[in-house]
Amino acid sequence: EAGVTQSPTHLIKTRGQQATLRCSPISGHTSVYWYQQALGLGLQFLLWYDEGEERNRGNFPPRFSGRQFPNYSSELNVNALELEDSALYLCASSLGGNSNQPQHFGDGTRLSIL
Amino acid sequence: SQQGEEDPQALSIQEGENATMNCSYKTSINNLQWYRQNSGRGLVHLILIRSNEREKHSGRLRVTLDTSKKSSSLLITASRAADTASYFCATDVNAGNNRKLIWGLGTSLAVNP
């Protein structure tokens, strides 16, 4: 069974640009979560999508947005990039939004802002 | 301090020794989960322990949960160099009509051959 896949692996942008990160969940998983992990820090929750709808959102500005497609894959968009947006962005999927289900992570997209 | 706070922040041991990491939290939880992250990679789920459970085992891993002290510990026995990684606890808490996971900052474990 294929795991969670994220693309691209690395992304280099400059301040003010826009970035799009993509995630394909494990087949059969309907929930997708996005996290930001800045260097040396823990995971900061960004967004949770389930069945195509945004279910919860972390404490991030509106320039962080996303969506979930009918095939349950997801996109994270970051507008007006700032230097502090440089981080590893992790996507995870689970069977539904029940927190009793473990989350399965991709290897992330490393976003670097120059 | 924040929910799901691990200690120590860093731990260095020799191969074959046991490693113990702790996680403390503030609010009541539905469950607590432990994950491992190898450098630059995604997280891997290790164990989920529910609030009504006190201990769980998985291979060389043992997790305990003390809800009266709002703390959990992860014990890795007979450690190996391959256990070198960061270990995170995540607490499943109620948030309005939803539930969410709150993540700690992790314990960095180095197992020296």
Short mmCIF file of C-alpha atoms in Angstrom, two decimals:
data_model
loop_
_atom_site.label_atom_id
_atom_site.label_comp_id
_atom_site.label_asym_id
_atom_site.label_seq_id
_atom_site.Cartn_x
_atom_site.Cartn_y
_atom_site.Cartn_z
CA GLU A 1 0.00 0.00 0.00
CA ALA A 2 1.42 3.38 -0.98
CA GLY A 3 1.97 5.80 1.88
CA VAL A 4 1.21 9.49 2.01
CA THR A 5 3.00 11.27 -0.79
CA GLN A 6 3.88 14.94 -0.92
CA SER A 7 5.19 17.09 -3.73
CA PRO A 8 7.43 18.80 -4.38
CA THR A 9 10.15 17.56 -2.02
CA HIS A 10 11.81 20.95 -1.97
CA LEU A 11 10.51 24.36 -3.00
CA ILE A 12 12.46 27.59 -3.15
CA LYS A 13 10.60 30.87 -3.36
CA THR A 14 11.24 34.53 -2.71
CA ARG A 15 9.37 36.88 -0.42
CA GLY A 16 5.95 37.89 -1.71
CA GLN A 17 5.55 34.90 -4.00
CA GLN A 18 2.93 32.20 -3.68
CA ALA A 19 3.55 28.50 -2.99
CA THR A 20 1.40 25.45 -3.65
CA LEU A 21 2.10 22.19 -1.87
CA ARG A 22 0.36 18.93 -2.69
CA CYS A 23 -0.52 15.82 -0.74
CA SER A 24 -1.99 12.45 -1.70
CA PRO A 25 -3.35 10.47 1.27
CA ILE A 26 -3.28 6.74 1.76
CA SER A 27 -5.99 5.06 -0.28
CA GLY A 28 -9.19 4.92 1.75
CA HIS A 29 -8.23 7.75 4.08
CA THR A 30 -10.65 10.68 4.00
CA SER A 31 -8.94 13.04 6.45
CA VAL A 32 -5.91 15.12 5.57
CA TYR A 33 -3.96 17.28 8.02
CA TRP A 34 -1.34 19.93 7.32
CA TYR A 35 1.41 20.89 9.77
CA GLN A 36 4.27 23.37 9.78
CA GLN A 37 7.53 22.34 11.42
CA ALA A 38 10.05 25.13 11.65
CA LEU A 39 13.68 24.14 12.22
CA GLY A 40 14.15 22.64 15.66
CA LEU A 41 10.53 23.15 16.66
CA GLY A 42 7.55 20.91 17.13
CA LEU A 43 4.60 20.52 14.85
CA GLN A 44 2.21 23.45 14.49
CA PHE A 45 -1.24 22.42 13.28
CA LEU A 46 -2.37 24.27 10.16
CA LEU A 47 -5.48 22.71 8.66
CA TRP A 48 -7.68 19.62 8.78
CA TYR A 49 -9.84 18.51 5.86
CA ASP A 50 -12.31 15.66 5.92
CA GLU A 51 -14.68 14.62 3.15
CA GLY A 52 -13.82 17.72 1.16
CA GLU A 53 -14.53 20.24 3.90
CA GLU A 54 -12.32 22.26 6.20
CA ARG A 55 -12.98 20.91 9.71
CA ASN A 56 -10.51 22.84 11.78
CA ARG A 57 -7.85 25.47 11.41
CA GLY A 58 -4.80 26.33 13.47
CA ASN A 59 -3.64 29.76 14.55
CA PHE A 60 -2.25 30.88 11.20
CA PRO A 61 -3.07 33.96 9.09
CA PRO A 62 -5.57 33.72 6.21
CA ARG A 63 -2.76 33.70 3.64
CA PHE A 64 -2.44 30.01 4.57
CA SER A 65 -5.28 28.21 2.84
CA GLY A 66 -6.03 24.92 1.22
CA ARG A 67 -8.58 22.59 -0.18
CA GLN A 68 -9.38 18.92 -0.48
CA PHE A 69 -10.40 17.41 -3.79
CA PRO A 70 -13.05 14.72 -4.46
CA ASN A 71 -10.30 12.06 -4.57
CA TYR A 72 -9.25 13.24 -1.05
CA SER A 73 -5.92 14.66 -2.19
CA SER A 74 -5.18 18.11 -0.86
CA GLU A 75 -3.40 21.33 -1.63
CA LEU A 76 -1.88 23.86 0.74
CA ASN A 77 -1.48 27.37 -0.61
CA VAL A 78 0.63 30.04 1.03
CA ASN A 79 0.30 33.55 -0.36
CA ALA A 80 2.55 36.57 0.14
CA LEU A 81 5.40 34.42 1.40
CA GLU A 82 7.47 35.71 4.28
CA LEU A 83 10.92 34.65 5.44
CA GLU A 84 9.49 33.01 8.56
CA ASP A 85 7.39 30.69 6.38
CA SER A 86 10.57 28.71 5.74
CA ALA A 87 9.85 25.30 7.25
CA LEU A 88 9.10 21.65 6.62
CA TYR A 89 5.41 21.28 5.74
CA LEU A 90 4.04 17.88 6.66
CA CYS A 91 0.85 16.28 5.46
CA ALA A 92 -0.82 13.42 7.28
CA SER A 93 -3.87 11.31 6.56
CA SER A 94 -6.14 9.15 8.67
CA LEU A 95 -9.27 7.02 8.39
CA GLY A 96 -11.88 9.70 9.02
CA GLY A 97 -11.50 12.46 11.56
CA ASN A 98 -11.66 10.25 14.61
CA SER A 99 -8.61 11.04 16.72
CA ASN A 100 -8.51 7.39 17.81
CA GLN A 101 -7.10 6.72 14.36
CA PRO A 102 -3.35 7.28 14.06
CA GLN A 103 -2.11 9.79 11.55
CA HIS A 104 0.16 8.63 8.75
CA PHE A 105 2.68 11.19 7.57
CA GLY A 106 4.39 11.97 4.31
CA ASP A 107 8.04 13.04 4.25
CA GLY A 108 7.11 16.66 3.78
CA THR A 109 7.89 19.57 1.51
CA ARG A 110 10.78 21.72 2.59
CA LEU A 111 9.91 25.30 1.71
CA SER A 112 12.74 27.81 1.67
CA ILE A 113 12.07 31.52 1.33
CA LEU A 114 14.95 33.64 0.07
CA SER B 1 4.38 25.49 29.46
CA GLN B 2 2.27 23.98 26.73
CA GLN B 3 0.15 20.88 26.40
CA GLY B 4 2.12 17.79 25.50
CA GLU B 5 5.48 18.88 26.83
CA GLU B 6 8.22 16.27 26.59
CA ASP B 7 11.27 15.93 28.74
CA PRO B 8 14.13 15.65 28.50
CA GLN B 9 14.62 17.81 25.41
CA ALA B 10 17.62 15.69 24.46
CA LEU B 11 18.88 12.30 25.58
CA SER B 12 22.11 10.52 24.68
CA ILE B 13 22.64 6.87 25.62
CA GLN B 14 24.73 3.85 24.63
CA GLU B 15 23.38 1.02 22.54
CA GLY B 16 21.74 -1.61 24.73
CA GLU B 17 20.66 0.85 27.41
CA ASN B 18 17.06 1.78 28.07
CA ALA B 19 15.68 5.21 27.13
CA THR B 20 12.82 6.88 29.00
CA MET B 21 11.02 9.95 27.73
CA ASN B 22 8.23 11.76 29.52
CA CYS B 23 5.27 13.80 28.38
CA SER B 24 3.18 16.08 30.57
CA TYR B 25 -0.08 17.75 29.68
CA LYS B 26 -2.55 20.14 31.24
CA THR B 27 -6.10 19.41 30.16
CA SER B 28 -8.07 16.17 30.11
CA ILE B 29 -7.43 13.96 27.13
CA ASN B 30 -9.21 11.33 25.05
CA ASN B 31 -5.99 9.57 24.20
CA LEU B 32 -2.26 10.17 23.98
CA GLN B 33 -0.10 9.14 21.05
CA TRP B 34 3.64 8.74 20.60
CA TYR B 35 5.37 9.30 17.26
CA ARG B 36 8.95 9.02 16.01
CA GLN B 37 10.59 11.30 13.46
CA ASN B 38 13.85 10.47 11.77
CA SER B 39 15.85 13.48 10.64
CA GLY B 40 14.15 15.32 7.78
CA ARG B 41 11.41 12.71 7.42
CA GLY B 42 7.75 12.45 8.32
CA LEU B 43 6.49 11.12 11.62
CA VAL B 44 5.75 7.48 12.26
CA HIS B 45 3.01 6.47 14.68
CA LEU B 46 4.27 4.25 17.52
CA ILE B 47 1.56 3.73 20.12
CA LEU B 48 -1.85 5.16 21.05
CA ILE B 49 -2.98 4.84 24.66
CA ARG B 50 -6.54 5.69 25.63
CA SER B 51 -7.40 7.69 28.72
CA ASN B 52 -8.79 4.61 30.47
CA GLU B 53 -5.64 2.58 29.85
CA ARG B 54 -2.57 2.61 32.07
CA GLU B 55 0.03 0.70 30.07
CA LYS B 56 0.61 -0.56 26.54
CA HIS B 57 3.41 -2.52 24.95
CA SER B 58 4.62 -2.83 21.38
CA GLY B 59 7.80 -4.80 20.86
CA ARG B 60 10.58 -2.96 22.73
CA LEU B 61 8.29 -0.03 23.49
CA ARG B 62 6.32 0.45 26.69
CA VAL B 63 4.01 3.39 27.27
CA THR B 64 2.44 4.29 30.59
CA LEU B 65 -0.26 6.84 31.28
CA ASP B 66 -1.03 8.43 34.65
CA THR B 67 -4.09 10.62 34.25
CA SER B 68 -3.95 11.74 37.88
CA LYS B 69 -0.52 13.25 37.23
CA LYS B 70 -1.37 14.17 33.63
CA SER B 71 1.75 12.48 32.38
CA SER B 72 2.92 9.66 30.15
CA SER B 73 6.23 7.96 29.64
CA LEU B 74 7.74 6.10 26.69
CA LEU B 75 10.32 3.46 27.50
CA ILE B 76 12.52 1.98 24.77
CA THR B 77 14.32 -1.11 26.03
CA ALA B 78 17.63 -2.45 24.69
CA SER B 79 18.08 0.57 22.46
CA ARG B 80 19.71 0.37 19.04
CA ALA B 81 21.49 2.95 16.91
CA ALA B 82 18.46 2.86 14.60
CA ASP B 83 16.33 4.24 17.45
CA THR B 84 18.13 7.57 17.04
CA ALA B 85 15.31 10.01 16.24
CA SER B 86 13.04 12.64 17.73
CA TYR B 87 10.07 11.38 19.70
CA PHE B 88 6.86 13.38 20.01
CA CYS B 89 3.80 12.95 22.14
CA ALA B 90 0.43 14.22 20.95
CA THR B 91 -2.63 14.61 23.13
CA ASP B 92 -6.12 14.17 21.71
CA VAL B 93 -8.34 16.80 23.33
CA ASN B 94 -11.85 18.05 22.82
CA ALA B 95 -12.04 21.39 20.99
CA GLY B 96 -15.59 22.65 20.69
CA ASN B 97 -17.51 20.21 18.54
CA ASN B 98 -14.30 18.64 17.30
CA ARG B 99 -11.28 16.93 18.65
CA LYS B 100 -7.71 17.86 17.89
CA LEU B 101 -4.18 16.68 18.50
CA ILE B 102 -1.82 18.95 20.37
CA TRP B 103 1.84 18.20 19.79
CA GLY B 104 4.81 18.59 22.10
CA LEU B 105 8.21 19.86 21.03
CA GLY B 106 9.78 16.43 21.15
CA THR B 107 12.69 14.62 22.74
CA SER B 108 15.79 14.16 20.61
CA LEU B 109 17.27 10.71 21.29
CA ALA B 110 20.81 9.78 20.25
CA VAL B 111 21.82 6.14 20.63
CA ASN B 112 25.57 5.75 20.35
CA PRO B 113 27.00 2.48 18.97
#
